[in-house]
């Protein structure tokens, strides 16, 4: 693996670097979300998950959560999908396999 992918160094391979800190990851998630809304490429998902995850990213950026708190909150956001019937949440839990009821 190219060493530049462990940092924000420029690389000619075209694969963007993954942010290394929690705040950088939250910032990237919000930027990607906003860009997708702006250019129309964002797929509309579960509105509850969307609100919870956006709130989580904003709280991380504002320094309201440390890594341990953010991890617990992230688990709570993902736990939402366990009780939701929105297609995005069902896919997050079961992938492309049809759930058996």
PDB file of C-alpha atoms in Angstrom:
ATOM      1  CA  UNK A   1       0.000   0.000   0.000  1.00  0.00           C
ATOM      2  CA  UNK A   2       1.249   3.464  -0.833  1.00  0.00           C
ATOM      3  CA  UNK A   3       2.563   5.163   2.319  1.00  0.00           C
ATOM      4  CA  UNK A   4       0.817   8.436   1.419  1.00  0.00           C
ATOM      5  CA  UNK A   5      -2.526   6.870   2.307  1.00  0.00           C
ATOM      6  CA  UNK A   6      -1.610   7.028   5.968  1.00  0.00           C
ATOM      7  CA  UNK A   7      -1.615  10.831   5.804  1.00  0.00           C
ATOM      8  CA  UNK A   8      -2.936  13.715   3.755  1.00  0.00           C
ATOM      9  CA  UNK A   9       0.147  13.703   1.493  1.00  0.00           C
ATOM     10  CA  UNK A  10      -0.491  14.087  -2.219  1.00  0.00           C
ATOM     11  CA  UNK A  11      -0.408  10.889  -4.220  1.00  0.00           C
ATOM     12  CA  UNK A  12      -0.665  10.325  -7.954  1.00  0.00           C
ATOM     13  CA  UNK A  13      -2.710   7.099  -7.705  1.00  0.00           C
ATOM     14  CA  UNK A  14      -6.043   8.948  -7.478  1.00  0.00           C
ATOM     15  CA  UNK A  15      -7.217   7.239  -4.283  1.00  0.00           C
ATOM     16  CA  UNK A  16      -8.100   9.900  -1.712  1.00  0.00           C
ATOM     17  CA  UNK A  17      -6.437   9.689   1.678  1.00  0.00           C
ATOM     18  CA  UNK A  18      -8.655   8.560   4.541  1.00  0.00           C
ATOM     19  CA  UNK A  19      -8.663  11.029   7.433  1.00  0.00           C
ATOM     20  CA  UNK A  20      -6.685   9.859  10.441  1.00  0.00           C
ATOM     21  CA  UNK A  21      -8.460  11.672  13.283  1.00  0.00           C
ATOM     22  CA  UNK A  22     -12.049  11.421  14.420  1.00  0.00           C
ATOM     23  CA  UNK A  23     -12.634  15.125  13.728  1.00  0.00           C
ATOM     24  CA  UNK A  24     -11.187  14.773  10.216  1.00  0.00           C
ATOM     25  CA  UNK A  25     -13.454  11.774   9.570  1.00  0.00           C
ATOM     26  CA  UNK A  26     -16.516  13.687  10.803  1.00  0.00           C
ATOM     27  CA  UNK A  27     -15.586  16.687   8.666  1.00  0.00           C
ATOM     28  CA  UNK A  28     -15.169  14.463   5.599  1.00  0.00           C
ATOM     29  CA  UNK A  29     -18.523  12.737   6.249  1.00  0.00           C
ATOM     30  CA  UNK A  30     -20.326  16.086   6.474  1.00  0.00           C
ATOM     31  CA  UNK A  31     -18.542  17.430   3.372  1.00  0.00           C
ATOM     32  CA  UNK A  32     -19.430  14.316   1.361  1.00  0.00           C
ATOM     33  CA  UNK A  33     -23.050  14.557   2.546  1.00  0.00           C
ATOM     34  CA  UNK A  34     -23.303  18.230   1.587  1.00  0.00           C
ATOM     35  CA  UNK A  35     -21.588  17.662  -1.770  1.00  0.00           C
ATOM     36  CA  UNK A  36     -23.987  14.822  -2.564  1.00  0.00           C
ATOM     37  CA  UNK A  37     -26.958  17.036  -1.720  1.00  0.00           C
ATOM     38  CA  UNK A  38     -25.522  19.858  -3.827  1.00  0.00           C
ATOM     39  CA  UNK A  39     -24.774  17.789  -6.928  1.00  0.00           C
ATOM     40  CA  UNK A  40     -27.790  15.488  -6.630  1.00  0.00           C
ATOM     41  CA  UNK A  41     -25.818  12.264  -6.190  1.00  0.00           C
ATOM     42  CA  UNK A  42     -26.822  11.629  -2.578  1.00  0.00           C
ATOM     43  CA  UNK A  43     -29.285   8.780  -2.216  1.00  0.00           C
ATOM     44  CA  UNK A  44     -32.047   9.627   0.220  1.00  0.00           C
ATOM     45  CA  UNK A  45     -31.953   7.229   3.119  1.00  0.00           C
ATOM     46  CA  UNK A  46     -33.663   6.711   6.431  1.00  0.00           C
ATOM     47  CA  UNK A  47     -34.555  10.169   7.791  1.00  0.00           C
ATOM     48  CA  UNK A  48     -34.041   9.103  11.416  1.00  0.00           C
ATOM     49  CA  UNK A  49     -30.587   7.635  10.734  1.00  0.00           C
ATOM     50  CA  UNK A  50     -29.724  10.701   8.656  1.00  0.00           C
ATOM     51  CA  UNK A  51     -30.613  13.079  11.481  1.00  0.00           C
ATOM     52  CA  UNK A  52     -28.848  10.999  14.149  1.00  0.00           C
ATOM     53  CA  UNK A  53     -25.652  10.559  12.120  1.00  0.00           C
ATOM     54  CA  UNK A  54     -25.468  14.225  11.081  1.00  0.00           C
ATOM     55  CA  UNK A  55     -25.928  15.257  14.715  1.00  0.00           C
ATOM     56  CA  UNK A  56     -23.143  12.851  15.735  1.00  0.00           C
ATOM     57  CA  UNK A  57     -20.710  14.283  13.167  1.00  0.00           C
ATOM     58  CA  UNK A  58     -21.506  17.876  14.183  1.00  0.00           C
ATOM     59  CA  UNK A  59     -21.008  17.051  17.874  1.00  0.00           C
ATOM     60  CA  UNK A  60     -17.642  15.440  17.076  1.00  0.00           C
ATOM     61  CA  UNK A  61     -16.554  18.517  15.099  1.00  0.00           C
ATOM     62  CA  UNK A  62     -17.650  20.816  17.924  1.00  0.00           C
ATOM     63  CA  UNK A  63     -15.509  18.829  20.367  1.00  0.00           C
ATOM     64  CA  UNK A  64     -18.537  17.748  22.409  1.00  0.00           C
ATOM     65  CA  UNK A  65     -17.589  14.054  22.273  1.00  0.00           C
ATOM     66  CA  UNK A  66     -14.290  12.291  22.859  1.00  0.00           C
ATOM     67  CA  UNK A  67     -13.509   9.084  20.968  1.00  0.00           C
ATOM     68  CA  UNK A  68     -15.087   6.811  23.569  1.00  0.00           C
ATOM     69  CA  UNK A  69     -18.288   8.872  23.743  1.00  0.00           C
ATOM     70  CA  UNK A  70     -18.421   9.124  19.950  1.00  0.00           C
ATOM     71  CA  UNK A  71     -18.066   5.348  19.661  1.00  0.00           C
ATOM     72  CA  UNK A  72     -20.973   4.791  22.070  1.00  0.00           C
ATOM     73  CA  UNK A  73     -23.096   7.346  20.225  1.00  0.00           C
ATOM     74  CA  UNK A  74     -22.201   5.741  16.879  1.00  0.00           C
ATOM     75  CA  UNK A  75     -23.347   2.360  18.215  1.00  0.00           C
ATOM     76  CA  UNK A  76     -26.622   3.977  19.289  1.00  0.00           C
ATOM     77  CA  UNK A  77     -27.092   5.417  15.793  1.00  0.00           C
ATOM     78  CA  UNK A  78     -26.475   2.019  14.207  1.00  0.00           C
ATOM     79  CA  UNK A  79     -28.752   0.310  16.763  1.00  0.00           C
ATOM     80  CA  UNK A  80     -31.592   2.391  15.341  1.00  0.00           C
ATOM     81  CA  UNK A  81     -31.508   0.197  12.229  1.00  0.00           C
ATOM     82  CA  UNK A  82     -32.308  -2.896  14.309  1.00  0.00           C
ATOM     83  CA  UNK A  83     -35.854  -1.638  14.896  1.00  0.00           C
ATOM     84  CA  UNK A  84     -36.427   0.319  11.683  1.00  0.00           C
ATOM     85  CA  UNK A  85     -38.133  -0.975   8.558  1.00  0.00           C
ATOM     86  CA  UNK A  86     -36.717   1.656   6.199  1.00  0.00           C
ATOM     87  CA  UNK A  87     -35.039  -0.105   3.224  1.00  0.00           C
ATOM     88  CA  UNK A  88     -31.685   1.562   3.985  1.00  0.00           C
ATOM     89  CA  UNK A  89     -31.708   0.260   7.570  1.00  0.00           C
ATOM     90  CA  UNK A  90     -32.778  -3.220   6.485  1.00  0.00           C
ATOM     91  CA  UNK A  91     -29.926  -3.291   3.942  1.00  0.00           C
ATOM     92  CA  UNK A  92     -27.453  -2.046   6.567  1.00  0.00           C
ATOM     93  CA  UNK A  93     -28.342  -5.023   8.760  1.00  0.00           C
ATOM     94  CA  UNK A  94     -28.893  -7.752   6.182  1.00  0.00           C
ATOM     95  CA  UNK A  95     -26.998  -6.580   3.100  1.00  0.00           C
ATOM     96  CA  UNK A  96     -28.528  -8.027  -0.043  1.00  0.00           C
ATOM     97  CA  UNK A  97     -29.983 -11.012   1.833  1.00  0.00           C
ATOM     98  CA  UNK A  98     -33.737 -10.897   2.388  1.00  0.00           C
ATOM     99  CA  UNK A  99     -34.499 -10.954   6.120  1.00  0.00           C
ATOM    100  CA  UNK A 100     -36.486 -13.950   7.340  1.00  0.00           C
ATOM    101  CA  UNK A 101     -39.474 -12.996   9.451  1.00  0.00           C
TER     102      UNK A 101
END
